[in-house]
């Protein structure tokens, strides 16, 4: 028997590490210690299990202890909680669910403790009927509560990935939902204008969305505190009576064990690791939601609680333990959320992060169809591309639409990983058939717009600069479009009349050109610039402007 590797925690990071380690080393002694009842389960599927979209609990279980033993000869012990680590003697103290305890020695220790849902210090937070959703038992408790108390209304606190998915799945059960979000927008990792279509869809579904709002207090409506409806007091003084409340306000790293044995952690409690996922103790590795890693784009330290990076980290640690030369490249935050008929996907950095890092960047918007318009069922994808103004290097992208958004973001995610520029996107060779895309895919179109801007062929003015410097806003849409979707403009000349009406414009005054999505405005700019006018594009056209908050103080 070879050396002993103890893995604390399963799910994405720990389970993938164990399986990879066995593939690399048939002689290794591998023990996985999981304090919960399941070693490997699909936590991303939990909201859909609550609603019954995923019918059976067994469908969420990716692998059982019996499977690990039979297939990999890996000793998986559920109901085993590691309570202490003796680093000097390389021993862990384990407490079992049956009340017994033991000590287990290790040669290598891999920590995959994950994260715990944040529970805010709100009066009444421990009352019956308040839940978080992180594990299979959590979801079963929610399902049982809904059935037992015939839940007709629920409050969800937090408008991120889990909050939106839980909201949609409760709505699927015909439960009325109030969604509470303390920020001015849902999905705060996405730029505000790109989230607006999802916000509209949430409200159109009948969800009571409360932005810029927090829960101040929770009270029981029963005199003895027994299970019953809850009275929720909000930060604006409003009160709601609800049958249950689900917290989805984020997670914190579960690193008490690591801290108690003296491993280095950062100010937010994440375990500090190097590129080999090695902690401050060379015999101990850490992976998953509990670790601090590097942003692959900026090189700065960050944390990203997503299953994909955790899986890759666990796999890589197994390689390193068995002598392979590996290093974790870092994370770039590629993520997707589907809710209320829309898919919202992103990769890389958003504008807020770029501004905080003082990175020079530019943004372009496009609104293409997911496939050619002449093929039935074409739907619009709203896309935003962020890139370095010096090199054209792609820094981030966001997309939202009924179909095809995630595919385009996946392509751009790989482009970012390879250090690609907007010129690479412009020339990318992608699949084309009428039912799948176009000869110029949305990825190509985003690259083309950005590349035109980089070359100086397409000056861009952002919407928060509309009408500045005494510029004239020129709308080149048709009269019918202008009437249907009006926006502030100083002059209206349809594109097909512009060539004959150039005399109505002044060459000594900047002109900001707008149309529906930007294509006609680009043609107008080419015409104007070649005739001596100072013209720039209001990027993304009216389709972008409709999703922007252009009120004072929000530009």
Coordinates of C-alpha atoms in Angstrom, one line a residue:
X1 CA 0.0 0.0 0.0
X2 CA 1.3 3.4 -0.9
X3 CA 1.1 6.7 0.9
X4 CA -2.2 7.9 2.5
X5 CA -4.1 10.9 1.2
X6 CA -6.9 12.2 3.3
X7 CA -9.5 14.3 1.5
X8 CA -11.8 16.4 3.7
X9 CA -15.0 17.1 1.9
X10 CA -16.4 15.7 -1.3
X11 CA -18.7 17.3 -3.9
X12 CA -16.8 19.0 -6.8
X13 CA -13.3 19.5 -5.5
X14 CA -12.8 16.5 -3.2
X15 CA -14.5 13.9 -5.3
X16 CA -12.7 14.9 -8.5
X17 CA -9.4 14.8 -6.6
X18 CA -10.1 11.3 -5.2
X19 CA -11.0 9.8 -8.6
X20 CA -8.0 11.4 -10.4
X21 CA -5.6 10.3 -7.7
X22 CA -6.7 6.7 -8.1
X23 CA -6.2 6.9 -11.9
X24 CA -2.7 8.2 -11.3
X25 CA -1.7 5.8 -8.5
X26 CA -3.2 2.4 -8.1
X27 CA -1.2 1.8 -4.9
X28 CA -2.3 5.0 -3.0
X29 CA -4.4 4.7 0.1
X30 CA -7.2 7.3 -0.4
X31 CA -9.8 8.2 2.3
X32 CA -12.5 10.7 1.8
X33 CA -14.1 12.1 4.9
X34 CA -17.5 13.8 4.4
X35 CA -19.5 15.2 7.3
X36 CA -22.7 15.1 5.4
X37 CA -24.8 12.2 4.1
X38 CA -23.7 12.6 0.4
X39 CA -20.1 12.6 -0.9
X40 CA -20.9 13.8 -4.5
X41 CA -24.1 15.6 -5.4
X42 CA -25.3 18.2 -8.0
X43 CA -25.8 21.2 -5.7
X44 CA -26.5 23.4 -8.8
X45 CA -29.6 21.2 -9.4
X46 CA -31.1 21.8 -6.0
X47 CA -33.6 24.6 -6.9
X48 CA -35.0 22.3 -9.7
X49 CA -35.4 19.4 -7.2
X50 CA -37.4 21.7 -5.0
X51 CA -39.9 22.4 -7.8
X52 CA -40.0 18.8 -9.1
X53 CA -38.4 19.6 -12.4
X54 CA -35.8 17.1 -11.2
X55 CA -38.1 14.4 -9.8
X56 CA -36.0 12.2 -7.6
X57 CA -33.3 12.8 -5.0
X58 CA -31.3 10.0 -6.5
X59 CA -30.9 12.0 -9.7
X60 CA -28.8 14.5 -7.8
X61 CA -26.4 12.0 -6.4
X62 CA -23.5 11.8 -8.8
X63 CA -21.6 9.1 -7.0
X64 CA -22.2 7.1 -3.8
X65 CA -19.6 5.7 -1.3
X66 CA -20.4 2.2 -2.7
X67 CA -19.6 3.4 -6.2
X68 CA -16.3 4.9 -5.1
X69 CA -15.3 1.6 -3.4
X70 CA -16.4 -0.6 -6.2
X71 CA -15.0 1.4 -9.1
X72 CA -11.9 3.1 -7.6
X73 CA -11.1 1.2 -4.3
X74 CA -11.6 4.6 -2.5
X75 CA -12.7 4.6 1.1
X76 CA -15.4 7.1 1.4
X77 CA -16.8 7.8 4.9
X78 CA -19.9 9.9 5.2
X79 CA -21.0 11.3 8.5
X80 CA -17.4 11.8 9.5
X81 CA -16.5 15.4 10.6
X82 CA -12.9 16.4 10.9
X83 CA -12.7 18.5 14.1
X84 CA -8.9 19.1 14.4
X85 CA -5.7 18.8 12.4
X86 CA -2.4 18.0 14.2
X87 CA 0.0 19.3 11.5
X88 CA 3.2 18.3 13.5
X89 CA 2.2 14.6 13.7
X90 CA 0.1 14.6 10.4
X91 CA -3.0 13.3 12.1
X92 CA -6.6 14.5 12.0
X93 CA -9.2 14.1 14.7
X94 CA -12.6 12.7 13.4
X95 CA -16.0 12.8 15.1
X96 CA -18.6 10.3 13.7
X97 CA -22.3 10.7 13.6
X98 CA -22.7 7.8 16.0
X99 CA -20.9 9.8 18.7
X100 CA -17.6 7.9 18.4
X101 CA -14.3 9.4 17.3
X102 CA -10.9 8.4 15.9
X103 CA -7.6 9.7 14.7
X104 CA -6.4 9.1 11.1
X105 CA -2.8 9.7 9.9
X106 CA -2.0 11.2 6.5
X107 CA 0.9 11.8 4.2
X108 CA -1.0 14.3 2.2
X109 CA -4.1 16.2 3.3
X110 CA -6.5 17.9 0.8
X111 CA -9.1 20.3 2.3
X112 CA -12.3 20.8 0.3
X113 CA -14.6 22.1 3.0
X114 CA -16.7 24.4 0.7
X115 CA -18.7 27.3 2.0
X116 CA -21.6 28.0 4.3
X117 CA -24.6 30.2 3.5
X118 CA -24.4 33.6 5.0
X119 CA -27.0 34.1 7.7
X120 CA -27.3 37.8 8.6
X121 CA -27.8 38.9 12.2
X122 CA -31.5 39.8 11.7
X123 CA -33.8 39.6 14.7
X124 CA -35.9 36.5 14.2
X125 CA -33.6 34.8 11.8
X126 CA -33.8 31.5 13.7
X127 CA -37.6 31.2 13.5
X128 CA -39.2 28.1 11.9
X129 CA -39.9 28.5 8.2
X130 CA -36.5 30.2 7.4
X131 CA -34.2 28.2 5.1
X132 CA -31.0 28.3 3.1
X133 CA -30.3 26.0 0.1
X134 CA -26.9 24.4 0.0
X135 CA -27.4 20.7 0.4
X136 CA -29.8 17.9 -0.5
X137 CA -31.1 17.8 3.1
X138 CA -31.8 21.6 2.8
X139 CA -33.9 21.0 -0.3
X140 CA -35.8 18.2 1.3
X141 CA -36.6 20.4 4.3
X142 CA -37.9 23.1 1.9
X143 CA -40.0 20.5 0.0
X144 CA -41.5 19.1 3.2
X145 CA -42.3 22.6 4.5
X146 CA -44.1 23.6 1.2
X147 CA -46.2 20.4 1.3
X148 CA -47.0 20.4 5.1
X149 CA -48.0 24.0 5.3
X150 CA -49.5 24.4 1.9
X151 CA -47.2 27.3 1.1
X152 CA -48.9 30.0 -1.1
X153 CA -46.3 32.8 -0.7
X154 CA -42.6 32.9 -0.1
X155 CA -39.9 35.6 0.4
X156 CA -36.5 35.0 -1.2
X157 CA -33.7 37.2 0.0
X158 CA -30.9 37.7 -2.5
X159 CA -31.1 38.2 -6.3
X160 CA -28.0 36.3 -7.4
X161 CA -27.8 33.0 -9.2
X162 CA -29.4 30.9 -6.4
X163 CA -31.9 33.6 -5.6
X164 CA -33.2 33.8 -9.1
X165 CA -33.3 30.1 -9.7
X166 CA -35.2 29.5 -6.4
X167 CA -37.6 32.3 -7.3
X168 CA -38.3 30.8 -10.7
X169 CA -38.8 27.3 -9.3
X170 CA -41.1 28.5 -6.6
X171 CA -43.1 30.3 -9.3
X172 CA -43.2 27.0 -11.2
X173 CA -45.0 25.6 -8.2
X174 CA -47.5 28.5 -8.4
X175 CA -46.2 30.0 -5.2
X176 CA -46.3 33.8 -5.1
X177 CA -42.8 35.2 -4.5
X178 CA -41.4 38.5 -3.2
X179 CA -37.7 38.8 -4.1
X180 CA -35.7 41.1 -1.9
X181 CA -32.4 42.6 -3.1
X182 CA -30.5 45.2 -1.1
X183 CA -28.6 46.5 -4.2
X184 CA -30.2 48.6 -7.0
X185 CA -30.0 45.6 -9.3
X186 CA -30.2 41.8 -9.3
X187 CA -27.2 39.8 -10.5
X188 CA -24.6 42.3 -9.2
X189 CA -21.7 40.6 -11.0
X190 CA -23.2 41.8 -14.3
X191 CA -23.3 45.4 -15.5
X192 CA -26.6 47.1 -14.8
X193 CA -27.8 47.6 -18.3
X194 CA -27.2 44.0 -19.2
X195 CA -29.3 42.8 -16.3
X196 CA -32.4 44.9 -17.2
X197 CA -34.0 42.4 -19.6
X198 CA -33.9 39.8 -16.8
X199 CA -35.3 42.3 -14.3
X200 CA -38.2 43.0 -16.8
X201 CA -38.8 39.3 -17.2
X202 CA -38.9 38.7 -13.4
X203 CA -41.5 41.4 -13.0
X204 CA -43.5 40.3 -16.1
X205 CA -43.9 36.9 -14.5
X206 CA -45.6 38.5 -11.5
X207 CA -42.7 38.4 -9.1
X208 CA -42.8 41.2 -6.5
X209 CA -39.2 42.4 -6.9
X210 CA -38.0 44.9 -4.2
X211 CA -34.7 46.5 -5.1
X212 CA -32.6 48.7 -2.7
X213 CA -34.4 46.9 0.1
X214 CA -33.3 44.8 3.1
X215 CA -35.0 42.6 5.7
X216 CA -34.8 44.4 9.0
X217 CA -36.8 42.1 11.3
X218 CA -38.7 38.7 11.2
X219 CA -41.5 38.0 13.6
X220 CA -43.7 35.0 14.2
X221 CA -47.4 35.6 13.7
X222 CA -48.2 32.9 16.3
X223 CA -48.2 33.9 20.0
X224 CA -46.0 30.9 21.1
X225 CA -43.5 31.1 18.2
X226 CA -44.8 27.8 16.8
X227 CA -44.5 27.2 13.0
X228 CA -46.8 29.6 11.1
X229 CA -46.7 32.6 8.8
X230 CA -43.9 35.1 9.3
X231 CA -44.2 38.8 9.4
X232 CA -41.2 40.4 7.5
X233 CA -40.3 44.0 8.2
X234 CA -38.3 45.7 5.4
X235 CA -35.8 48.5 5.6
X236 CA -38.4 51.0 4.1
X237 CA -40.9 50.1 6.8
X238 CA -43.1 47.9 4.6
X239 CA -44.3 44.6 6.2
X240 CA -45.1 41.3 4.5
X241 CA -46.7 38.2 5.8
X242 CA -45.3 35.1 4.2
X243 CA -45.4 31.3 4.6
X244 CA -41.6 30.8 4.4
X245 CA -38.4 32.7 3.7
X246 CA -35.4 31.4 1.8
X247 CA -32.0 33.1 2.3
X248 CA -29.8 33.3 -0.9
X249 CA -27.5 36.2 0.0
X250 CA -24.2 34.5 -0.7
X251 CA -21.7 32.2 1.0
X252 CA -18.7 32.5 3.3
X253 CA -15.7 30.1 3.2
X254 CA -16.0 27.3 5.7
X255 CA -12.4 27.5 7.0
X256 CA -12.7 27.3 10.8
X257 CA -10.8 24.0 10.6
X258 CA -8.0 25.5 8.5
X259 CA -7.7 28.5 10.8
X260 CA -7.7 26.5 14.0
X261 CA -4.6 24.5 12.9
X262 CA -2.7 27.7 11.9
X263 CA -3.0 27.6 8.1
X264 CA -2.7 31.0 6.5
X265 CA -6.0 32.7 5.5
X266 CA -6.8 36.1 4.1
X267 CA -8.9 38.9 5.6
X268 CA -12.1 37.3 4.4
X269 CA -11.3 33.9 5.7
X270 CA -10.2 32.1 2.5
X271 CA -7.3 29.7 2.6
X272 CA -4.3 31.1 1.0
X273 CA -2.8 28.8 -1.6
X274 CA -0.1 29.0 -4.3
X275 CA -0.4 28.0 -8.0
X276 CA -0.1 24.4 -6.9
X277 CA -3.1 24.8 -4.5
X278 CA -0.6 24.2 -1.7
X279 CA -1.3 25.9 1.6
X280 CA 1.2 27.4 4.0
X281 CA 1.8 23.8 5.1
X282 CA 3.5 21.9 2.2
X283 CA 1.7 18.6 3.1
X284 CA -1.7 20.3 3.0
X285 CA -3.6 21.3 -0.2
X286 CA -6.9 23.2 -0.4
X287 CA -9.4 23.5 -3.3
X288 CA -12.9 24.8 -4.0
X289 CA -15.0 27.5 -2.5
X290 CA -12.8 27.9 0.6
X291 CA -9.6 29.1 -1.2
X292 CA -8.2 32.3 -2.4
X293 CA -6.9 32.1 -6.0
X294 CA -5.6 34.3 -8.8
X295 CA -7.7 36.2 -11.4
X296 CA -6.3 34.9 -14.7
X297 CA -6.9 38.4 -16.3
X298 CA -5.6 40.8 -13.7
X299 CA -3.2 38.5 -11.7
X300 CA -4.8 39.8 -8.5
X301 CA -6.0 37.6 -5.7
X302 CA -9.7 36.7 -5.6
X303 CA -12.2 34.0 -4.7
X304 CA -14.8 32.3 -6.9
X305 CA -17.3 29.8 -5.4
X306 CA -18.1 27.9 -8.6
X307 CA -18.1 24.2 -9.3
X308 CA -16.0 24.3 -12.5
X309 CA -12.9 25.8 -10.9
X310 CA -13.3 23.5 -7.9
X311 CA -13.4 20.4 -10.1
X312 CA -10.3 21.5 -12.0
X313 CA -8.4 22.3 -8.8
X314 CA -9.1 18.9 -7.3
X315 CA -8.0 17.2 -10.4
X316 CA -4.8 19.2 -10.5
X317 CA -3.9 18.5 -6.9
X318 CA -4.1 14.8 -7.6
X319 CA -1.6 15.2 -10.4
X320 CA 0.7 17.2 -8.1
X321 CA 0.6 14.7 -5.3
X322 CA 1.6 12.0 -7.8
X323 CA 4.6 14.0 -9.1
X324 CA 3.2 15.7 -12.2
X325 CA 4.2 19.3 -12.9
X326 CA 1.0 21.3 -12.9
X327 CA -0.1 24.8 -11.9
X328 CA -3.6 26.4 -11.7
X329 CA -3.9 29.2 -14.2
X330 CA -6.5 31.1 -12.2
X331 CA -10.2 32.0 -12.7
X332 CA -12.0 34.4 -15.0
X333 CA -15.5 34.1 -13.7
X334 CA -17.4 32.4 -16.5
X335 CA -20.9 31.8 -15.4
X336 CA -24.5 31.4 -16.6
X337 CA -28.0 31.7 -15.2
X338 CA -31.2 30.7 -16.8
X339 CA -34.5 32.1 -15.5
X340 CA -37.9 33.3 -16.7
X341 CA -37.2 32.4 -20.4
X342 CA -33.8 34.2 -20.5
X343 CA -30.2 33.0 -20.3
X344 CA -27.7 35.5 -18.8
X345 CA -24.1 34.6 -19.3
X346 CA -20.8 36.3 -18.6
X347 CA -17.0 35.9 -18.6
X348 CA -14.1 38.0 -17.5
X349 CA -14.3 41.4 -15.9
X350 CA -17.2 43.8 -15.6
X351 CA -17.0 47.6 -15.8
X352 CA -17.0 48.1 -12.0
X353 CA -13.9 45.8 -11.7
X354 CA -12.1 47.4 -14.6
X355 CA -12.7 50.9 -13.1
X356 CA -11.5 49.8 -9.7
X357 CA -8.3 48.4 -11.2
X358 CA -7.9 51.6 -13.3
X359 CA -7.6 49.5 -16.4
X360 CA -8.1 51.4 -19.7
X361 CA -11.0 49.8 -21.5
X362 CA -13.7 50.3 -24.0
X363 CA -17.1 48.7 -24.3
X364 CA -19.2 48.0 -27.4
X365 CA -22.8 46.7 -27.6
X366 CA -24.5 44.6 -30.3
X367 CA -27.9 43.1 -30.6
X368 CA -27.7 40.3 -33.2
X369 CA -30.1 37.3 -33.8
X370 CA -29.1 33.9 -32.5
X371 CA -29.3 32.6 -36.0
X372 CA -30.2 34.1 -39.4
X373 CA -33.4 36.0 -39.6
X374 CA -34.9 34.1 -42.5
X375 CA -34.8 30.9 -40.6
X376 CA -37.9 30.6 -38.3
X377 CA -37.5 31.3 -34.6
X378 CA -34.7 33.8 -34.7
X379 CA -34.3 35.6 -31.3
X380 CA -32.2 38.6 -30.2
X381 CA -29.1 38.3 -28.1
X382 CA -28.0 41.4 -26.3
X383 CA -24.2 41.4 -26.1
X384 CA -21.5 43.6 -24.5
X385 CA -17.8 43.2 -25.1
X386 CA -15.1 44.8 -23.0
X387 CA -11.6 45.2 -24.3
X388 CA -8.2 46.9 -23.6
X389 CA -8.0 50.2 -25.5
X390 CA -4.2 49.8 -26.0
X391 CA -3.9 46.2 -27.2
X392 CA -7.4 45.2 -28.0
X393 CA -7.1 42.3 -25.6
X394 CA -10.5 40.9 -24.7
X395 CA -11.3 41.6 -21.0
X396 CA -14.9 40.5 -20.6
X397 CA -18.2 39.8 -22.2
X398 CA -21.8 39.6 -21.2
X399 CA -24.9 38.3 -23.1
X400 CA -28.5 37.8 -22.5
X401 CA -31.3 36.4 -24.6
X402 CA -33.8 33.6 -25.0
X403 CA -31.4 31.3 -26.9
X404 CA -27.7 31.2 -27.8
X405 CA -26.2 33.6 -25.2
X406 CA -24.2 30.9 -23.4
X407 CA -22.7 29.5 -26.6
X408 CA -21.2 32.9 -27.5
X409 CA -19.9 33.6 -24.0
X410 CA -18.2 30.2 -24.0
X411 CA -16.4 31.1 -27.2
X412 CA -15.3 34.4 -25.8
X413 CA -14.2 32.7 -22.5
X414 CA -11.8 30.6 -24.4
X415 CA -10.6 33.6 -26.4
X416 CA -9.8 35.4 -23.0
X417 CA -8.0 32.3 -21.8
X418 CA -5.8 32.4 -24.9
X419 CA -5.1 36.1 -24.6
X420 CA -7.0 36.9 -27.7
X421 CA -7.8 40.3 -29.0
X422 CA -10.9 41.8 -30.7
X423 CA -9.1 41.3 -34.0
X424 CA -9.0 37.5 -33.2
X425 CA -12.8 37.6 -32.6
X426 CA -13.3 39.4 -35.9
X427 CA -11.5 36.6 -37.7
X428 CA -12.8 33.7 -35.7
X429 CA -14.0 30.8 -37.8
X430 CA -17.2 29.4 -36.2
X431 CA -20.0 27.0 -37.2
X432 CA -22.6 28.3 -39.6
X433 CA -25.9 26.9 -40.7
X434 CA -29.2 28.8 -40.9
X435 CA -30.6 27.2 -37.8
X436 CA -27.5 27.7 -35.7
X437 CA -26.0 31.1 -36.5
X438 CA -25.0 33.4 -39.4
X439 CA -22.0 33.8 -41.7
X440 CA -21.1 36.6 -39.3
X441 CA -21.7 35.0 -35.9
X442 CA -22.5 37.4 -33.0
X443 CA -18.9 36.7 -31.7
X444 CA -17.6 37.9 -35.1
X445 CA -19.9 41.0 -35.0
X446 CA -18.7 42.0 -31.5
X447 CA -15.1 41.7 -32.7
X448 CA -15.8 43.6 -35.9
X449 CA -17.4 46.5 -34.0
X450 CA -14.5 46.7 -31.5
X451 CA -11.9 46.2 -34.2
X452 CA -13.4 49.1 -36.2
X453 CA -13.2 51.2 -33.1
X454 CA -9.6 50.2 -32.5
X455 CA -8.6 51.1 -36.0
X456 CA -10.2 54.5 -35.8
X457 CA -12.9 53.7 -38.3
X458 CA -15.7 53.9 -35.8
X459 CA -15.5 56.5 -33.0
X460 CA -17.7 55.5 -30.1
X461 CA -19.5 57.8 -27.7
X462 CA -21.0 56.2 -24.6
X463 CA -24.6 56.8 -23.5
X464 CA -23.6 58.7 -20.4
X465 CA -22.0 61.2 -22.8
X466 CA -25.1 61.8 -24.9
X467 CA -25.5 65.4 -26.0
X468 CA -22.2 66.4 -24.3
X469 CA -19.9 69.0 -25.7
X470 CA -22.8 70.6 -27.6
X471 CA -23.0 67.5 -29.8
X472 CA -26.0 66.9 -32.0
X473 CA -27.8 63.5 -31.6
X474 CA -28.8 62.3 -35.0
X475 CA -31.4 59.6 -35.2
X476 CA -31.3 57.7 -38.6
X477 CA -34.2 55.4 -38.0
X478 CA -37.5 55.6 -39.9
X479 CA -40.3 57.9 -38.8
X480 CA -42.3 54.9 -37.7
X481 CA -39.5 53.5 -35.5
X482 CA -39.0 57.0 -34.0
X483 CA -42.7 57.2 -33.1
X484 CA -42.8 53.7 -31.6
X485 CA -39.6 54.0 -29.5
X486 CA -38.9 57.7 -29.0
X487 CA -35.6 58.9 -27.5
X488 CA -34.1 62.3 -27.1
X489 CA -32.5 63.5 -30.3
X490 CA -31.7 66.8 -31.9
X491 CA -32.2 65.8 -35.5
X492 CA -34.0 63.0 -37.3
X493 CA -32.9 62.0 -40.8
X494 CA -33.7 58.5 -42.0
X495 CA -30.5 56.7 -43.3
X496 CA -31.9 56.4 -46.8
X497 CA -32.4 60.2 -47.0
X498 CA -29.1 61.2 -45.3
X499 CA -26.9 61.5 -48.4
X500 CA -29.3 64.0 -49.9
X501 CA -29.7 66.0 -46.7
X502 CA -26.2 66.5 -45.6
X503 CA -26.6 70.2 -46.0
X504 CA -28.8 70.3 -42.9
X505 CA -25.9 69.3 -40.7
X506 CA -22.9 71.4 -39.4
X507 CA -19.4 70.2 -40.0
X508 CA -18.0 72.1 -37.0
X509 CA -20.4 70.4 -34.5
X510 CA -19.9 66.8 -33.2
X511 CA -22.6 64.4 -34.3
X512 CA -23.6 61.4 -32.2
X513 CA -25.5 58.9 -34.5
X514 CA -28.1 56.5 -33.3
X515 CA -30.3 53.8 -34.9
X516 CA -32.0 50.6 -33.7
X517 CA -29.0 48.5 -32.9
X518 CA -26.1 50.3 -34.5
X519 CA -25.7 49.0 -38.1
X520 CA -27.4 51.8 -39.9
X521 CA -25.7 54.3 -37.6
X522 CA -22.3 52.8 -38.6
X523 CA -23.2 53.2 -42.3
X524 CA -24.2 56.8 -41.6
X525 CA -20.9 57.5 -39.8
X526 CA -18.9 56.2 -42.7
X527 CA -20.9 58.5 -45.0
X528 CA -20.6 61.5 -42.7
X529 CA -16.9 61.2 -42.0
X530 CA -16.0 60.9 -45.7
X531 CA -17.9 64.1 -46.2
X532 CA -16.0 66.0 -43.5
X533 CA -18.3 65.6 -40.5
X534 CA -17.3 64.7 -36.9
X535 CA -19.4 61.7 -36.3
X536 CA -19.4 59.0 -33.6
X537 CA -21.6 56.0 -32.7
X538 CA -23.9 55.8 -29.7
X539 CA -23.0 52.1 -29.2
X540 CA -25.8 49.5 -29.4
X541 CA -28.4 52.0 -30.6
X542 CA -31.8 52.4 -29.0
X543 CA -31.8 48.7 -28.0
X544 CA -29.0 49.5 -25.6
X545 CA -30.5 52.9 -24.5
X546 CA -33.7 51.2 -23.5
X547 CA -31.9 49.2 -20.9
X548 CA -29.9 52.0 -19.4
X549 CA -30.8 54.2 -16.4
X550 CA -30.0 57.6 -17.8
X551 CA -31.5 59.5 -15.0
X552 CA -29.3 62.1 -13.2
X553 CA -26.8 60.5 -10.8
X554 CA -26.9 57.1 -12.5
X555 CA -24.8 57.7 -15.6

